mmCIF file with all atom_site columns, C-alpha atoms in Angstrom:
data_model
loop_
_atom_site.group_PDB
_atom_site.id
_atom_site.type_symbol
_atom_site.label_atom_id
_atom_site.label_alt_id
_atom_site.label_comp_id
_atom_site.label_asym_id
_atom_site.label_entity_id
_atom_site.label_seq_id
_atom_site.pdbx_PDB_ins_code
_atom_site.Cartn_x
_atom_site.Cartn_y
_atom_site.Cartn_z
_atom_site.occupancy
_atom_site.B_iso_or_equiv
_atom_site.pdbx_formal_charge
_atom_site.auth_seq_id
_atom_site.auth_comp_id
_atom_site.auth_asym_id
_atom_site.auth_atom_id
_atom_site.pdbx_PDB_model_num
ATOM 1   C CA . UNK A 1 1   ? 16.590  11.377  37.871  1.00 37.00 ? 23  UNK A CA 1
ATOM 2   C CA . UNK A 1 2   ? 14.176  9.218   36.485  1.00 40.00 ? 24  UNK A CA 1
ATOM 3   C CA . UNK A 1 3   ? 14.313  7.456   33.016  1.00 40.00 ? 25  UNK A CA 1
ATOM 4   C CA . UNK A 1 4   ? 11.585  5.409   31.651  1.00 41.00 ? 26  UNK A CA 1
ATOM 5   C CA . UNK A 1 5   ? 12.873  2.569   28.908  1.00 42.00 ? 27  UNK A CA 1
ATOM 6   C CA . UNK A 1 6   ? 10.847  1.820   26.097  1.00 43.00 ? 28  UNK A CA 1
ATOM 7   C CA . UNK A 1 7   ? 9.373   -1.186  26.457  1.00 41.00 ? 29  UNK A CA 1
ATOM 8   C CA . UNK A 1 8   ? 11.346  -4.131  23.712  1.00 42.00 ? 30  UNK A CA 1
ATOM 9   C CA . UNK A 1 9   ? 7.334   -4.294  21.644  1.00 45.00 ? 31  UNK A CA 1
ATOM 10  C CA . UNK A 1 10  ? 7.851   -0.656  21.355  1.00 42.00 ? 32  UNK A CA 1
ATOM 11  C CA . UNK A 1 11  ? 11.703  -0.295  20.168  1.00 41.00 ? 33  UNK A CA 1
ATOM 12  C CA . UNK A 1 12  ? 10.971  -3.556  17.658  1.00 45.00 ? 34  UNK A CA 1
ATOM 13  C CA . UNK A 1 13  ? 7.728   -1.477  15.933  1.00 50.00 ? 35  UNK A CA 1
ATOM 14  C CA . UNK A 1 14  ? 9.991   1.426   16.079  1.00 48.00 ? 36  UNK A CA 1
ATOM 15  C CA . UNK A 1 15  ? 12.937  -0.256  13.877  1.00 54.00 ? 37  UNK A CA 1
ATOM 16  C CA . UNK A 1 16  ? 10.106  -2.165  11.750  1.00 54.00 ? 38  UNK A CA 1
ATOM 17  C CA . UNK A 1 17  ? 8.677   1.700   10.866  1.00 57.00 ? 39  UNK A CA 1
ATOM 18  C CA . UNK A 1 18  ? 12.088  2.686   10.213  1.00 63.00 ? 40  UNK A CA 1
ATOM 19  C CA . UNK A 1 19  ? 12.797  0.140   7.758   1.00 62.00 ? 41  UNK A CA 1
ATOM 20  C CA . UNK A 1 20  ? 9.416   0.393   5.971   1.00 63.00 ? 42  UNK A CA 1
ATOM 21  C CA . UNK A 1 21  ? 10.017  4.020   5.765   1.00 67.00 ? 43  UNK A CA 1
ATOM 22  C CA . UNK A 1 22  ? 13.205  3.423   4.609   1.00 71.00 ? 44  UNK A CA 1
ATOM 23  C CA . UNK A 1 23  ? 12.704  1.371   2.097   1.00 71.00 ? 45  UNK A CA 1
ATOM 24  C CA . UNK A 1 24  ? 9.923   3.669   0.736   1.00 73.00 ? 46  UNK A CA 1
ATOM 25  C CA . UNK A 1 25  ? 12.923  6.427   -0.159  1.00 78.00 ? 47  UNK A CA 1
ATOM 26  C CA . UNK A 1 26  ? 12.620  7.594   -3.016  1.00 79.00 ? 48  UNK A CA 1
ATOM 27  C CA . UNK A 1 27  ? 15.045  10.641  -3.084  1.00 81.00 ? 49  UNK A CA 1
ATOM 28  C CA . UNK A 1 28  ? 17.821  8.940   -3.552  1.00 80.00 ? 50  UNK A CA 1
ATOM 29  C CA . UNK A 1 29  ? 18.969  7.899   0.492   1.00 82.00 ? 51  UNK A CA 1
ATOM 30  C CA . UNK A 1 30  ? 17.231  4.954   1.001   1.00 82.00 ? 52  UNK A CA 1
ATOM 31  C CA . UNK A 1 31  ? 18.501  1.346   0.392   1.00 84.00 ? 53  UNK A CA 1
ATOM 32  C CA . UNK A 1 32  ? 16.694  0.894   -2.849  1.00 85.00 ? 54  UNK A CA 1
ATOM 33  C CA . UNK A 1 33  ? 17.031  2.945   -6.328  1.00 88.00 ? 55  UNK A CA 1
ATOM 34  C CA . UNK A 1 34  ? 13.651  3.654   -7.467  1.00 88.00 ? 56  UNK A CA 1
ATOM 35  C CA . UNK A 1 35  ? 13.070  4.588   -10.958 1.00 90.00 ? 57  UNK A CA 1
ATOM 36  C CA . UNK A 1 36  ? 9.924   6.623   -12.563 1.00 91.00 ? 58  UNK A CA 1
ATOM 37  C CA . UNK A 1 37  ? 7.794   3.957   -14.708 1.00 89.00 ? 59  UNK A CA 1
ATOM 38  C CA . UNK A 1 38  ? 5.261   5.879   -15.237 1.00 87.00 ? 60  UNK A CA 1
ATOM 39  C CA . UNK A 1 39  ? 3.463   9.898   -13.973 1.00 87.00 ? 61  UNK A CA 1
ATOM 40  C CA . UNK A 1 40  ? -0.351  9.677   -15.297 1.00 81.00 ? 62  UNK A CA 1
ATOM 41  C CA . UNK A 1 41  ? -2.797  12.271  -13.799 1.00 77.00 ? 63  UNK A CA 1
ATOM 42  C CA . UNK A 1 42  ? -0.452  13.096  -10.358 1.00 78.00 ? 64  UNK A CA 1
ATOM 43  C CA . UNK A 1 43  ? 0.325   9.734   -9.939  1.00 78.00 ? 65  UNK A CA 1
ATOM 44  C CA . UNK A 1 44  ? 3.768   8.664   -9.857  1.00 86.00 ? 66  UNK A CA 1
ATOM 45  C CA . UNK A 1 45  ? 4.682   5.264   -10.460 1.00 86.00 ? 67  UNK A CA 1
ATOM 46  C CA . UNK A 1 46  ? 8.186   4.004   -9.053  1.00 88.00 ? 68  UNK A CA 1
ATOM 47  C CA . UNK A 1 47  ? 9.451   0.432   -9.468  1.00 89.00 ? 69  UNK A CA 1
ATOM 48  C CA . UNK A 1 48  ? 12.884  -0.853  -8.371  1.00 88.00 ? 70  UNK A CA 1
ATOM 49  C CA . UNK A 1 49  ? 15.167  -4.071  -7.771  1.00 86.00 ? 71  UNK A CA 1
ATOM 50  C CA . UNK A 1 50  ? 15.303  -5.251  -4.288  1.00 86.00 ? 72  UNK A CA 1
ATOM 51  C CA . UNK A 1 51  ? 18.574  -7.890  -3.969  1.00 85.00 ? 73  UNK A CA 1
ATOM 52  C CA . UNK A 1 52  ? 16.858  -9.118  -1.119  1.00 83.00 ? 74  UNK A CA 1
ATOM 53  C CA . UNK A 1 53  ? 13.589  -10.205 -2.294  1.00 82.00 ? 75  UNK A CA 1
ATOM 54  C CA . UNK A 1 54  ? 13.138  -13.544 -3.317  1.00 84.00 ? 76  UNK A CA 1
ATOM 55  C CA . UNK A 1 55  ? 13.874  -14.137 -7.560  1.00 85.00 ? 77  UNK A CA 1
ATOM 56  C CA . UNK A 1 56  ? 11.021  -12.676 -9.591  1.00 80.00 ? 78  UNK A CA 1
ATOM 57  C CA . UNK A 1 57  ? 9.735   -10.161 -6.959  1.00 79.00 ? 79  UNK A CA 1
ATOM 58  C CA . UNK A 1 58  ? 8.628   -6.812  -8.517  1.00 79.00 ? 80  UNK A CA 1
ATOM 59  C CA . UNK A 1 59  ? 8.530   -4.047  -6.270  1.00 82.00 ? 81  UNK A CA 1
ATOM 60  C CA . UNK A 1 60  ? 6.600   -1.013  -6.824  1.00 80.00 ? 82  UNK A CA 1
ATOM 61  C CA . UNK A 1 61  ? 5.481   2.056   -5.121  1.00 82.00 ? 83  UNK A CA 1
ATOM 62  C CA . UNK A 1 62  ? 2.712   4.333   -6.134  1.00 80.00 ? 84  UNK A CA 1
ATOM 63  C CA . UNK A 1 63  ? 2.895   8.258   -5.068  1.00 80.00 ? 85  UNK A CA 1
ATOM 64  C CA . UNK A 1 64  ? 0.156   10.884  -4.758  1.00 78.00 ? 86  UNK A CA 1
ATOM 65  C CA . UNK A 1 65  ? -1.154  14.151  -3.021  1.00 79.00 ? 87  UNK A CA 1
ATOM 66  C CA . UNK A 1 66  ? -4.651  13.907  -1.206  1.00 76.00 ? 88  UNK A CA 1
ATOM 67  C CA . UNK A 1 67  ? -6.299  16.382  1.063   1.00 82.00 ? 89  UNK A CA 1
ATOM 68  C CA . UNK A 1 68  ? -8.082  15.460  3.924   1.00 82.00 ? 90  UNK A CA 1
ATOM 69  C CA . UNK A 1 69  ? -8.129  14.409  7.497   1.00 81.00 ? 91  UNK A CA 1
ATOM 70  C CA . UNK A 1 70  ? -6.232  10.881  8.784   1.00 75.00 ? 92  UNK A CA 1
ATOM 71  C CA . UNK A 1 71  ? -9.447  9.182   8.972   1.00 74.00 ? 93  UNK A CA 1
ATOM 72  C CA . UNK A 1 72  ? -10.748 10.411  5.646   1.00 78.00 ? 94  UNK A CA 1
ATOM 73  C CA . UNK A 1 73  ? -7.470  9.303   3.901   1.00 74.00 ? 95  UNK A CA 1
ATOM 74  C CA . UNK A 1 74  ? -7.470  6.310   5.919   1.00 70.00 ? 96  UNK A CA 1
ATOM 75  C CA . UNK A 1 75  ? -11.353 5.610   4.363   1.00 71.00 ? 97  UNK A CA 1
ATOM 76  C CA . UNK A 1 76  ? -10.529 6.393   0.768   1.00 71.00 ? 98  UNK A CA 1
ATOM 77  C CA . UNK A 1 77  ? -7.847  3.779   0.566   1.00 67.00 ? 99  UNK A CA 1
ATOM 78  C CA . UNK A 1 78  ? -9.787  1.085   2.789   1.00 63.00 ? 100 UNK A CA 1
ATOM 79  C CA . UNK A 1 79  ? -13.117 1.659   1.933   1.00 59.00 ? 101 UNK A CA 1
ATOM 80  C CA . UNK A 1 80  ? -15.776 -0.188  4.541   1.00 62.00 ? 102 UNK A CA 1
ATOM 81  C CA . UNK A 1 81  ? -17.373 -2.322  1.277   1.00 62.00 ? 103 UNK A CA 1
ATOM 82  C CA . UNK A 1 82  ? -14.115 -4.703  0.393   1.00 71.00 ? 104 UNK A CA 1
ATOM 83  C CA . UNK A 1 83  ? -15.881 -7.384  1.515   1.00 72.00 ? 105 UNK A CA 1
ATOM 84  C CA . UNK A 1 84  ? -19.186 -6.667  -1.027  1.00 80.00 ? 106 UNK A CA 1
ATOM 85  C CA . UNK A 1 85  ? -18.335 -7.256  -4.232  1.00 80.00 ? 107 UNK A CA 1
ATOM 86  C CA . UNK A 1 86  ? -20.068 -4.131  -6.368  1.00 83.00 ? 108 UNK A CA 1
ATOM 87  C CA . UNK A 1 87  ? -18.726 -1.609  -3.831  1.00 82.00 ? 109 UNK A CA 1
ATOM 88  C CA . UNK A 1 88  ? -14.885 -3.375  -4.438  1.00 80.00 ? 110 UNK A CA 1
ATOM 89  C CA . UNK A 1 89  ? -15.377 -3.077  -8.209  1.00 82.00 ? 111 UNK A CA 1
ATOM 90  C CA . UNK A 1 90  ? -15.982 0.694   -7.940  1.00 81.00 ? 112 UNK A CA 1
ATOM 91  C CA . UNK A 1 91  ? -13.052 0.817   -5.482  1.00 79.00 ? 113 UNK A CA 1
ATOM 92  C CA . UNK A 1 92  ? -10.990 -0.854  -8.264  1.00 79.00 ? 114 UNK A CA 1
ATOM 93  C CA . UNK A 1 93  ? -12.258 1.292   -11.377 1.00 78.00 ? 115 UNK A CA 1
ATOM 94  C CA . UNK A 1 94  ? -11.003 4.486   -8.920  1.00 76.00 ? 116 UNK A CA 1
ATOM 95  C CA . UNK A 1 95  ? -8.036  3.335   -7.270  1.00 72.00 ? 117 UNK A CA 1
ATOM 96  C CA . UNK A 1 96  ? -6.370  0.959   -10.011 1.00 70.00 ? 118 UNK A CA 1
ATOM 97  C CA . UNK A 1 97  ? -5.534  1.886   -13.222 1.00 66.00 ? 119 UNK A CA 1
ATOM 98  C CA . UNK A 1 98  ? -7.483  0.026   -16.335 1.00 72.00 ? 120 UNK A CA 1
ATOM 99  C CA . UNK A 1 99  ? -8.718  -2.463  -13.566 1.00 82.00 ? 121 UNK A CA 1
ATOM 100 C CA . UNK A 1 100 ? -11.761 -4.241  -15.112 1.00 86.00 ? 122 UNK A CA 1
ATOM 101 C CA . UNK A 1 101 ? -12.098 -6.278  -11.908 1.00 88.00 ? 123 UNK A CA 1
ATOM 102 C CA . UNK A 1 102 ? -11.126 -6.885  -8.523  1.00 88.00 ? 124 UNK A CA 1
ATOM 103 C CA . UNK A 1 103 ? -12.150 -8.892  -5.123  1.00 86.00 ? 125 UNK A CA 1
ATOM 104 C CA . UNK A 1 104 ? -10.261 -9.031  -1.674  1.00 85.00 ? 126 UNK A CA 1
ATOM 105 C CA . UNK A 1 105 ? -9.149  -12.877 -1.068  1.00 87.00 ? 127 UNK A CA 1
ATOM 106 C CA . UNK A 1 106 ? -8.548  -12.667 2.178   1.00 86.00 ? 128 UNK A CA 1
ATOM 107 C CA . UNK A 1 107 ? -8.073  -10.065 4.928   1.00 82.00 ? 129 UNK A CA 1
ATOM 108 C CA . UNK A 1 108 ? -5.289  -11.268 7.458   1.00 83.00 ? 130 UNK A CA 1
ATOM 109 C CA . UNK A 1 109 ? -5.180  -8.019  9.350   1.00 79.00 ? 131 UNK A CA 1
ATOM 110 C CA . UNK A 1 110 ? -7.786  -5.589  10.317  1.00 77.00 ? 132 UNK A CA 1
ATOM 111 C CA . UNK A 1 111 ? -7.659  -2.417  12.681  1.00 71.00 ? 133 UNK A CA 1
ATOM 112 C CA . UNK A 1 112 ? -9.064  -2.968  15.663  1.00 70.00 ? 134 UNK A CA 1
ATOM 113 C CA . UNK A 1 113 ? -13.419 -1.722  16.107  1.00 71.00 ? 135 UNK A CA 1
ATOM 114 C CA . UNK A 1 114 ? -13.475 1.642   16.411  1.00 65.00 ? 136 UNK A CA 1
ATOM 115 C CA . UNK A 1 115 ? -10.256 2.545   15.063  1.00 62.00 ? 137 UNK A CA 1
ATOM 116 C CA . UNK A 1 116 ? -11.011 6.432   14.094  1.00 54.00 ? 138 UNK A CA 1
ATOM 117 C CA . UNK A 1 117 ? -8.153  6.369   12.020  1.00 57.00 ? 139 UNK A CA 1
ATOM 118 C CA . UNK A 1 118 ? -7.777  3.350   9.453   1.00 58.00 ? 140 UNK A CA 1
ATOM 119 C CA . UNK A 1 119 ? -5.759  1.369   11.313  1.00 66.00 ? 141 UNK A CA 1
ATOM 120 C CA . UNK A 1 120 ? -3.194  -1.237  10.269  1.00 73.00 ? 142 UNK A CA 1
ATOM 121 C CA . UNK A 1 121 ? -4.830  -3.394  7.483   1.00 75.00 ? 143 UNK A CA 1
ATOM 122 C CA . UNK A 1 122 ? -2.936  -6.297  5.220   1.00 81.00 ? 144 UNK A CA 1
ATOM 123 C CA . UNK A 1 123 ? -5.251  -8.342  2.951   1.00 83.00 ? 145 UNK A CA 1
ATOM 124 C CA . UNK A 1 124 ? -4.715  -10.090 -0.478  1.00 87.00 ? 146 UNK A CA 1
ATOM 125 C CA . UNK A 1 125 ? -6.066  -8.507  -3.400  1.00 85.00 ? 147 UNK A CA 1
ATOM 126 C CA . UNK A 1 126 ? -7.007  -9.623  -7.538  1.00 88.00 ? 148 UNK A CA 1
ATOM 127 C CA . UNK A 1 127 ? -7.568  -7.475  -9.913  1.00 87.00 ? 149 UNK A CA 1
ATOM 128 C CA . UNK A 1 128 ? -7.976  -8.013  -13.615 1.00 88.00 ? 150 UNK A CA 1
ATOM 129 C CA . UNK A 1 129 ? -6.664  -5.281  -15.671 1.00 83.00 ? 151 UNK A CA 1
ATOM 130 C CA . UNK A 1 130 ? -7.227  -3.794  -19.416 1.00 81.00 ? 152 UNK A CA 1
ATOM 131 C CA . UNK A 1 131 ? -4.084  -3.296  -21.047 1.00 75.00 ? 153 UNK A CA 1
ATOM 132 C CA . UNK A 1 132 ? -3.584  -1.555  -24.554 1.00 72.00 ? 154 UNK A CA 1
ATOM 133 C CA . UNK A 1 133 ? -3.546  -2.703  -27.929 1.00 75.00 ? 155 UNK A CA 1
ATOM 134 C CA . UNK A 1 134 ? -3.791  -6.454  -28.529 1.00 74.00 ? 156 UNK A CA 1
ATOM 135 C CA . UNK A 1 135 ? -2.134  -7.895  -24.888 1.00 78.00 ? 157 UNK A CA 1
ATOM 136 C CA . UNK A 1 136 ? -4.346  -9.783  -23.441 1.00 84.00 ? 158 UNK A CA 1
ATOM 137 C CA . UNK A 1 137 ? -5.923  -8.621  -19.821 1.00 83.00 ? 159 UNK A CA 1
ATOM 138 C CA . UNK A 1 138 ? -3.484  -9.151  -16.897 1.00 83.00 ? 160 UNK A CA 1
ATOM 139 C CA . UNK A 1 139 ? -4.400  -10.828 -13.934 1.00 85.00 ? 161 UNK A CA 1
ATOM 140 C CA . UNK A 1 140 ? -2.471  -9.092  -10.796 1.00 81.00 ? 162 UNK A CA 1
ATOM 141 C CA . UNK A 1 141 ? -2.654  -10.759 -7.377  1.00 84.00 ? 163 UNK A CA 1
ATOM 142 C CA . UNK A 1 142 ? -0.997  -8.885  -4.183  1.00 81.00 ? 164 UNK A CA 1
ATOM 143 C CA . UNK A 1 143 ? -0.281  -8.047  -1.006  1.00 80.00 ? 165 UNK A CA 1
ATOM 144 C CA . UNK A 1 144 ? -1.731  -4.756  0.338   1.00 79.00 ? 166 UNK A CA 1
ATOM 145 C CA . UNK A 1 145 ? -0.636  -3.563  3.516   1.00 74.00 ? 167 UNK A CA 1
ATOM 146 C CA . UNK A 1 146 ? -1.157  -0.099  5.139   1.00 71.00 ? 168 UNK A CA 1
ATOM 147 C CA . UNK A 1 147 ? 0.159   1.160   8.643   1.00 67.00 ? 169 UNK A CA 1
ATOM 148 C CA . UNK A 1 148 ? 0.611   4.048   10.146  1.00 63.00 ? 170 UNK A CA 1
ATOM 149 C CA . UNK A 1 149 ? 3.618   5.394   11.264  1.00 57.00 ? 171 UNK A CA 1
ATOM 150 C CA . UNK A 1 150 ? 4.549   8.375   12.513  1.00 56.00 ? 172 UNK A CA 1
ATOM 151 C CA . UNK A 1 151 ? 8.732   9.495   12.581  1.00 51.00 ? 173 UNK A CA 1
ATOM 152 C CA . UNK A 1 152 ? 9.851   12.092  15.380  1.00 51.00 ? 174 UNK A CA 1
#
């Protein structure tokens, strides 16, 4: 009998999905406890307290339903334009709430030319957003990552 061993680059992206994954639990299981901040228009806003992130880090996760292929969804979210300033804007005024602004910093990671399917992509993001009443606008810079992954 024959068996074939995952190779160590494999079994190490394997545990890094896992934890992502894990960490983006929010029924209950996973190793953080997510709480509803906010559910405006079907989308759900979760934040929670990770004991391992440095002091002051805010974690947040942002839940909705789409329909569409990989590659469409994939498009929507990473739109070709982030590097054209107009087209980013419009991205922002869709995809962040009350954003009044935004503009990619830097883009660290792209997927690969030709990648059908979106691809892994991590880049650092501002956006300047309205909030109510008399606050003043709030300036939000952060990491956006998205990756695939795919659980048997």
């Amino acid at each position: 009998m024959l068996y074939v061993l995952p190779s160590l680059q494999h079994v190490t992206s394997m545990t890094k999905n896992k934890y992502q994954v894990d960490y983006a639990t929010i029924d209950g299981t996973g190793p953080l406890e997510w709480t509803v901040e906010a559910n405006d228009c079907d989308l759900v806003t979760y934040k929670a307290t990770d004991p391992n992130a440095p002091p002051g880090t805010r974690s947040w996760l942002w839940t909705t339903q789409v329909q569409g292929t990989l590659a469409e969804v994939a498009d929507m979210f990473n739109p070709a334009g982030l590097d054209d300033p107009a087209a980013y804007r419009e991205h922002c005024h869709a995809f962040h709430m009350e954003a009044l602004d935004g503009v990619r910093l830097y883009c660290l990671e792209s997927p690969p030319q030709g990648d059908t399917v979106g691809g892994q992509y991590v880049g650092v993001h501002w956006t300047v957003n309205e909030l109510p009443g008399l606050i003043k606008n709030k300036d939000v810079c952060f990491v956006k990552n998205r990756d695939w992954c795919f659980l048997e």
